[in-house]
Amino acid sequence: MPSLTLSNVTVNFPFPPYDCQKDYMSKVIECLQKKQNGVLESPTGTGKTLCLLCATLAWRENFKDSISARKIAERLAGEEMFPKTPLSSWGTAATDGDTPTYYTDVPKIIYASRTHSQLAQVISELKNTSYRPKVCVLGSREQLCINQEVMRQENNHVKVHMCRGKVSTRSCLYYNNVEEKSTDRDLVNSILDVEDLVKFGNKESGRKTSCVCVCAALCVRVVLFSRVCPYYLSRSLNKQADVIFMPYNYLLDPKSRRAHNIELNGAVVIFDEAHNVEKTCEESTSFDLTPYDVASAISAVDRLLVEQAKEASHGDSVTEDFNVESLSSGLKMDITSIAKVKQILLDLETAIDSYDVPVDKGITKPGSFIYELLERAHLTYSSKTKVFEALEQIVGHFAGQTGIFLNTTGLQKLSDIIQLVFCGEPAEKDRQQQMQTNTAHFKVHIHKDTSHHRKKQTTDVWASSSSKKQGNVLSYWCFSPGFSMQDLVNQGVRCIILTSGTLSPLTSFTAEMRIPFPVSLENRHVIERDQIFVSIIDRGPDGVHLSSAFDRRFLPENMASLGNTVANLSRVVPHGLLVFFPSFPLMEKTLEFWRANGHADRIENVKPMFVEPKGKGTFTEIIDGYYNKVNDPASKGGSFFAVCRGKASEGLDFADTFGRGVIITGLPFPPKMDPRVILKMQFLDEMCRKKVPGLKYLSGQEWYRQQAYRAVNQAIGRVIRHKEDFGAIFLCDQRFKHSDARAQLPSWVRPYVRMYDGFGNVVRDVSQFFRVAQKLRPMVEKKSAAATAVDSVSTCFPGTSSFSLSQSSAQKAKTLDAHIPSLKRRRLNGQTGSDGMARICIEYEHEVQESQKRPVNLLDALERGDRRSEEDDEAAVGEERNDKRMDDEMRGGKRKIKLVQQQWSEDVLEEGKANRAKTFLAEMKKSLSQVTFDRIIQALQTYKKNDNLDLLLTETSVLTEDANTHSLMRGFYQFVRPHHKKMFDEKCQVLTGQGCGYKADHSLSKDEKKALMQQSARDKPSAVGLASSSGTCAQLNTQQLNRGGHHLSQQGLKQPQAGSATKNDFLTAFLADIKKSLGAEKSSQLFQAIYKYKKTDNYEDMVTTVVSLLTERDEDFNLLVRFGMVVRPHHKKQYKEMLGALTGQTATDVATVIEDQQSQASLSPPLRTQSKISSFFSSGQRK
């Protein structure tokens, strides 16, 4: 296993780490060594958990080793054991400042995450490392108890007290085996999560005992099988564990810490997935005491009074004390004490209900008011211990009773409130100061209970009528997570590390925590630029601005535009698509509108819809349905609709095909009229005005915005889950265009954000993104083996492995073909054939009428400028495909010649332009550093966009510094556009001492070469075969290719076309259909775009308008296909690719339909073509 040294700590890592992983581990070790708190953000997919575990455990081992070194040094009294390796070089961690360190002082690691499922993933990662610490995972009885009698109880508090009762009387067989099993070697030396612990507890292990008898023949060996309690087993492991795993509410809640005996002094505390720590800190120290809680507590005490009165009247209360059941109940109270508890509850109910509260708002008081209110119910620091013990006894008494269930939730909640409010044990003179400190970050809020109608359904049969009345709710809310964080610091922890994939913005996050974080990191991602596409879509296809702002979210035009946006994006995003709404009400209302107006049907036809439920009950079933649909080879994927801050946005893994795209439909601001949100903002504004020295608070408005963007960042993190993953992010709200909004996005997302003026450009670019990404990183296709073989990419850069159909995992295939459309080479029947060689099929597309083509892709200049020498052109013999295609060519359409060679030698391949370009780039990549290679490729992209040769020469000048790379400099000649060939040749002559073999015809444009070729054909009418001349393209002699077929004679091409009048009729019918479908206003916009396109040849502007107008309704898509007749020849390829992405068809299918369409324009009535197009779309939707 590879190892590396970071800050004098040797870290064993499962594989050679990336640079970002080294940075992360260095920061972790810095926190541990310097005893400093750290906040570390590292995107999902960067191996954050693995780095955290390896760095922490490596430092802990180093800490122990340095203690050993110090002890040896003490024994040697200054002498060296190893002369060549002085003990001083073994490390200084053992000194740990000025405090002597012993083995017992080696810090425990407390690793907390949000849920047990996340902890299970962490433990799984730990098993992949070389480290084998003693571990313990803490859980609740709900998860770990295997006693069926306890687990049958409905109420969690009853389970707790019943369990305690059985343990105290040793009546639980599983608990009785804990002491014996806690030293089991398999248990101590294993790394177990909660599920593993339960399996271990349920495992029946036997031990044999001998029976002593007179007759040896009659001796019977008895085998005793014993199972063990996983809950108490985990608590026993806690004492000897090096690493303790737990959900972080166990750590933040003082009650849970006490219950699980969590010792924090000197410990290293790690919060993973810490984006939720703020909320958990506040909730763990807050409570809401409802009228139902108080009334159910009163009812429980009433029942106990009745029982005690009956016992007193029968005179059997004395003998009952010695009953085992009475002992297990733990009740040691007389009837007077019980009556006092009831009076406290009644007084508390009266005090809370004494306030006349408006229905729509509540009464807010300072945090210290809680002591004034509770004092009216005789609850003070002086009485708190007696009342708390009385409540615990009553709850324990009812838990020990069998047969009848009684709700003791209210009693338990009041017991928890006493512990929370009256924390600490101050002397009487210090109580006032203690109360001020306890309540500095709290507010008391009294408001009407609006949930009484729901509570009535859960009231037990013994509840009094008072529990069904409406009253006031007493809320005691914490508004600073720093309260809990400071409590951890006060416990003496060594350091606190907060880490997650989405903590941005870090400054506001750390300001909320109220403790210093000297160490911080915003880590970069391990992905490349071609793996992520981020776009801000401020307007839908119909031009309506998108916004989830309160005044626009429910406008019909806004919901309709959003529906059109999602429907269109669902066509171009492959496989799984995630759509996140700001809230459940907004999602429900929007989906209802879409179902009523056809938007949902459009989405459903492409990607079946799955919607996140509010409750937990059906979530697993729904998410499994989504996964199955995405995996279904017969489907085009699925769409999952969820809400920010919901279950799907927090912990689920949508890797690879399960999350190729994520749509954020708005900013999920907290509900502004919610009392807790209002009070939080007011609290922060108050703190800002106080200006406490050394403390900086967020303003209320800053916190409000931060909450929205952090939820967005969490939802964004559902895509791109590992190094080879790729996906697209769509931010569909006009407010994302503001610079301050973009600044709140994660640091690894910000560099890739694109803003668009029109929706059509988004569709175009994201289609191109997925085409390239799927070629560079092919996945196992959801097709039959034969179909997969046809679509597989066959050529890779040297140094990368080819993609194999038998592989179960996708590999990165850096294919040249992905960047150069003219060099598309596919493996045909690669798995068959006696010669074992793949048949290579190269399609050359030739337009009879074609003007200068604008580059559309990386290195597209190859298609325009590479005509250097005679040997560049290749001669081959074609074969006739079918009569129909030849008829198309006779009428002026494009010719497709498919040249197939069963065995093609490598020498011939190397002569072709495609292979020369591939070989050149591969050789350059081998010869240069990765940084230099990336810079040069970027320079080529820039040259493609702005046609600036000087900039290209500047960036490639590094190749002239070494004579060994001069040939690489001259090799760039093939990528230079014709009008720059001469200048580039001259520069190479000056810089390298040798030119590039420039000839005058290299400066000819494609049109000029075409004219020269046609002139040559007229001068040499008897030319046979594929004639090649210097600087010209190959000219096809159709008579030779088709053995003299009269239907493809050169003369036939020159004859006037008989169907021209019919073609004009077809165009007229098409324009009439446009007007009929779009209406006067929108058709006018379309005609203006066509007219402007005719004048400026600006394809992007034209296609933006066309896509926006013709994708709003499914029935208009046939018009979008028919629009291909308007597109000029040099833009047809782009247009076909865009159509293919929108319809889910292959480029070949789209090309066939367009060819049929153009053919029918000459020979058939318009209606016949329209029928063909409609059938094409209907068949596409059935796929």
PDB file of C-alpha atoms in Angstrom, residues 704-833:
ATOM      1  CA  TYR A 704     -31.315  34.317   5.395  1.00  0.00           C
ATOM      2  CA  ARG A 705     -29.497  34.329   2.038  1.00  0.00           C
ATOM      3  CA  GLN A 706     -26.868  31.910   3.294  1.00  0.00           C
ATOM      4  CA  GLN A 707     -29.520  29.317   4.154  1.00  0.00           C
ATOM      5  CA  ALA A 708     -30.851  29.358   0.593  1.00  0.00           C
ATOM      6  CA  TYR A 709     -27.475  28.999  -1.106  1.00  0.00           C
ATOM      7  CA  ARG A 710     -26.262  26.297   1.229  1.00  0.00           C
ATOM      8  CA  ALA A 711     -29.367  24.237   0.395  1.00  0.00           C
ATOM      9  CA  VAL A 712     -28.719  24.835  -3.332  1.00  0.00           C
ATOM     10  CA  ASN A 713     -25.096  23.739  -2.964  1.00  0.00           C
ATOM     11  CA  GLN A 714     -26.187  20.578  -1.195  1.00  0.00           C
ATOM     12  CA  ALA A 715     -28.599  19.693  -4.014  1.00  0.00           C
ATOM     13  CA  ILE A 716     -25.926  20.436  -6.633  1.00  0.00           C
ATOM     14  CA  GLY A 717     -23.677  17.923  -4.895  1.00  0.00           C
ATOM     15  CA  ARG A 718     -25.953  15.042  -5.911  1.00  0.00           C
ATOM     16  CA  VAL A 719     -24.214  14.858  -9.327  1.00  0.00           C
ATOM     17  CA  ILE A 720     -20.565  14.119 -10.163  1.00  0.00           C
ATOM     18  CA  ARG A 721     -19.871  11.682  -7.351  1.00  0.00           C
ATOM     19  CA  HIS A 722     -16.425  10.379  -8.352  1.00  0.00           C
ATOM     20  CA  LYS A 723     -13.425  11.014 -10.588  1.00  0.00           C
ATOM     21  CA  GLU A 724     -14.888   9.450 -13.726  1.00  0.00           C
ATOM     22  CA  ASP A 725     -18.425  10.812 -13.306  1.00  0.00           C
ATOM     23  CA  PHE A 726     -19.854  13.682 -15.355  1.00  0.00           C
ATOM     24  CA  GLY A 727     -23.053  15.713 -15.322  1.00  0.00           C
ATOM     25  CA  ALA A 728     -24.824  18.992 -15.966  1.00  0.00           C
ATOM     26  CA  ILE A 729     -26.182  21.575 -13.527  1.00  0.00           C
ATOM     27  CA  PHE A 730     -28.992  23.932 -14.560  1.00  0.00           C
ATOM     28  CA  LEU A 731     -29.783  26.931 -12.343  1.00  0.00           C
ATOM     29  CA  CYS A 732     -33.260  27.952 -13.505  1.00  0.00           C
ATOM     30  CA  ASP A 733     -33.847  31.245 -11.728  1.00  0.00           C
ATOM     31  CA  GLN A 734     -32.987  34.685 -13.044  1.00  0.00           C
ATOM     32  CA  ARG A 735     -31.541  35.664  -9.637  1.00  0.00           C
ATOM     33  CA  PHE A 736     -28.562  33.351 -10.247  1.00  0.00           C
ATOM     34  CA  LYS A 737     -27.323  35.851 -12.842  1.00  0.00           C
ATOM     35  CA  HIS A 738     -26.282  38.292 -10.118  1.00  0.00           C
ATOM     36  CA  SER A 739     -22.597  38.149  -9.262  1.00  0.00           C
ATOM     37  CA  ASP A 740     -23.238  37.947  -5.518  1.00  0.00           C
ATOM     38  CA  ALA A 741     -25.421  34.867  -6.096  1.00  0.00           C
ATOM     39  CA  ARG A 742     -22.765  33.126  -8.177  1.00  0.00           C
ATOM     40  CA  ALA A 743     -20.185  33.939  -5.493  1.00  0.00           C
ATOM     41  CA  GLN A 744     -22.150  31.742  -3.050  1.00  0.00           C
ATOM     42  CA  LEU A 745     -21.737  28.639  -5.222  1.00  0.00           C
ATOM     43  CA  PRO A 746     -19.037  26.076  -4.315  1.00  0.00           C
ATOM     44  CA  SER A 747     -15.516  27.014  -5.402  1.00  0.00           C
ATOM     45  CA  TRP A 748     -15.287  23.950  -7.688  1.00  0.00           C
ATOM     46  CA  VAL A 749     -18.465  24.981  -9.548  1.00  0.00           C
ATOM     47  CA  ARG A 750     -17.846  28.719 -10.002  1.00  0.00           C
ATOM     48  CA  PRO A 751     -15.216  28.510 -12.805  1.00  0.00           C
ATOM     49  CA  TYR A 752     -17.586  26.554 -15.059  1.00  0.00           C
ATOM     50  CA  VAL A 753     -20.724  28.709 -14.798  1.00  0.00           C
ATOM     51  CA  ARG A 754     -22.060  29.853 -18.176  1.00  0.00           C
ATOM     52  CA  MET A 755     -24.721  32.462 -18.826  1.00  0.00           C
ATOM     53  CA  TYR A 756     -26.856  32.397 -21.963  1.00  0.00           C
ATOM     54  CA  ASP A 757     -28.976  34.935 -23.798  1.00  0.00           C
ATOM     55  CA  GLY A 758     -31.314  32.332 -25.260  1.00  0.00           C
ATOM     56  CA  PHE A 759     -32.583  28.897 -24.356  1.00  0.00           C
ATOM     57  CA  GLY A 760     -31.666  27.433 -27.747  1.00  0.00           C
ATOM     58  CA  ASN A 761     -27.975  28.000 -27.059  1.00  0.00           C
ATOM     59  CA  VAL A 762     -28.275  26.038 -23.814  1.00  0.00           C
ATOM     60  CA  VAL A 763     -29.787  23.084 -25.658  1.00  0.00           C
ATOM     61  CA  ARG A 764     -27.080  23.250 -28.298  1.00  0.00           C
ATOM     62  CA  ASP A 765     -24.171  23.378 -25.842  1.00  0.00           C
ATOM     63  CA  VAL A 766     -25.452  20.798 -23.376  1.00  0.00           C
ATOM     64  CA  SER A 767     -26.128  18.397 -26.257  1.00  0.00           C
ATOM     65  CA  GLN A 768     -22.554  18.834 -27.387  1.00  0.00           C
ATOM     66  CA  PHE A 769     -21.309  18.422 -23.804  1.00  0.00           C
ATOM     67  CA  PHE A 770     -22.986  15.045 -23.355  1.00  0.00           C
ATOM     68  CA  ARG A 771     -21.871  13.819 -26.794  1.00  0.00           C
ATOM     69  CA  VAL A 772     -18.254  14.541 -25.940  1.00  0.00           C
ATOM     70  CA  ALA A 773     -18.512  13.318 -22.329  1.00  0.00           C
ATOM     71  CA  GLN A 774     -20.094  10.007 -23.314  1.00  0.00           C
ATOM     72  CA  LYS A 775     -17.342   9.373 -25.858  1.00  0.00           C
ATOM     73  CA  LEU A 776     -14.542  10.291 -23.475  1.00  0.00           C
ATOM     74  CA  ARG A 777     -16.021   8.289 -20.603  1.00  0.00           C
ATOM     75  CA  PRO A 778     -18.199   5.587 -22.102  1.00  0.00           C
ATOM     76  CA  MET A 779     -20.436   3.586 -19.810  1.00  0.00           C
ATOM     77  CA  VAL A 780     -21.722   0.084 -20.435  1.00  0.00           C
ATOM     78  CA  GLU A 781     -24.625   0.815 -22.748  1.00  0.00           C
ATOM     79  CA  LYS A 782     -28.161  -0.309 -21.932  1.00  0.00           C
ATOM     80  CA  LYS A 783     -28.349  -2.221 -25.221  1.00  0.00           C
ATOM     81  CA  SER A 784     -27.911  -5.635 -26.661  1.00  0.00           C
ATOM     82  CA  ALA A 785     -24.354  -6.834 -27.198  1.00  0.00           C
ATOM     83  CA  ALA A 786     -24.552  -6.365 -30.951  1.00  0.00           C
ATOM     84  CA  ALA A 787     -25.804  -2.803 -30.702  1.00  0.00           C
ATOM     85  CA  THR A 788     -23.146  -1.997 -28.143  1.00  0.00           C
ATOM     86  CA  ALA A 789     -20.443  -3.325 -30.423  1.00  0.00           C
ATOM     87  CA  VAL A 790     -21.492  -0.982 -33.216  1.00  0.00           C
ATOM     88  CA  ASP A 791     -21.482   2.092 -30.973  1.00  0.00           C
ATOM     89  CA  SER A 792     -18.237   1.438 -29.136  1.00  0.00           C
ATOM     90  CA  VAL A 793     -15.351   3.767 -29.739  1.00  0.00           C
ATOM     91  CA  SER A 794     -12.364   1.860 -31.043  1.00  0.00           C
ATOM     92  CA  THR A 795      -9.438   4.222 -30.845  1.00  0.00           C
ATOM     93  CA  CYS A 796      -7.791   5.571 -27.705  1.00  0.00           C
ATOM     94  CA  PHE A 797      -4.764   7.724 -27.019  1.00  0.00           C
ATOM     95  CA  PRO A 798      -1.603   5.700 -26.383  1.00  0.00           C
ATOM     96  CA  GLY A 799      -1.285   4.927 -22.731  1.00  0.00           C
ATOM     97  CA  THR A 800      -4.971   4.422 -22.133  1.00  0.00           C
ATOM     98  CA  SER A 801      -6.731   1.097 -22.331  1.00  0.00           C
ATOM     99  CA  SER A 802      -9.384   0.457 -24.960  1.00  0.00           C
ATOM    100  CA  PHE A 803     -12.971   0.146 -23.947  1.00  0.00           C
ATOM    101  CA  SER A 804     -14.027  -3.481 -23.752  1.00  0.00           C
ATOM    102  CA  LEU A 805     -17.591  -4.711 -24.064  1.00  0.00           C
ATOM    103  CA  SER A 806     -16.949  -7.321 -21.416  1.00  0.00           C
ATOM    104  CA  GLN A 807     -15.849  -4.790 -18.807  1.00  0.00           C
ATOM    105  CA  SER A 808     -18.331  -4.066 -16.052  1.00  0.00           C
ATOM    106  CA  SER A 809     -16.912  -0.665 -15.178  1.00  0.00           C
ATOM    107  CA  ALA A 810     -16.512   2.264 -17.565  1.00  0.00           C
ATOM    108  CA  GLN A 811     -13.007   3.450 -18.414  1.00  0.00           C
ATOM    109  CA  LYS A 812     -11.812   6.844 -19.494  1.00  0.00           C
ATOM    110  CA  ALA A 813     -11.234   6.768 -23.254  1.00  0.00           C
ATOM    111  CA  LYS A 814      -9.537   9.915 -24.464  1.00  0.00           C
ATOM    112  CA  THR A 815     -10.473   9.603 -28.105  1.00  0.00           C
ATOM    113  CA  LEU A 816      -9.406  12.030 -30.753  1.00  0.00           C
ATOM    114  CA  ASP A 817     -12.651  11.258 -32.549  1.00  0.00           C
ATOM    115  CA  ALA A 818     -14.622  13.002 -29.783  1.00  0.00           C
ATOM    116  CA  HIS A 819     -13.120  16.322 -30.772  1.00  0.00           C
ATOM    117  CA  ILE A 820     -12.971  15.967 -34.590  1.00  0.00           C
ATOM    118  CA  PRO A 821     -16.359  15.119 -36.115  1.00  0.00           C
ATOM    119  CA  SER A 822     -14.830  14.557 -39.566  1.00  0.00           C
ATOM    120  CA  LEU A 823     -12.769  11.669 -38.226  1.00  0.00           C
ATOM    121  CA  LYS A 824     -15.577   9.575 -36.716  1.00  0.00           C
ATOM    122  CA  ARG A 825     -14.398   5.977 -36.795  1.00  0.00           C
ATOM    123  CA  ARG A 826     -16.468   3.173 -35.427  1.00  0.00           C
ATOM    124  CA  ARG A 827     -15.797  -0.468 -34.681  1.00  0.00           C
ATOM    125  CA  LEU A 828     -18.127  -2.680 -36.691  1.00  0.00           C
ATOM    126  CA  ASN A 829     -18.683  -6.265 -35.563  1.00  0.00           C
ATOM    127  CA  GLY A 830     -15.577  -5.923 -33.458  1.00  0.00           C
ATOM    128  CA  GLN A 831     -16.315  -9.154 -31.616  1.00  0.00           C
ATOM    129  CA  THR A 832     -16.599 -11.267 -34.763  1.00  0.00           C
ATOM    130  CA  GLY A 833     -14.691 -11.937 -37.953  1.00  0.00           C
TER     131      GLY A 833
END
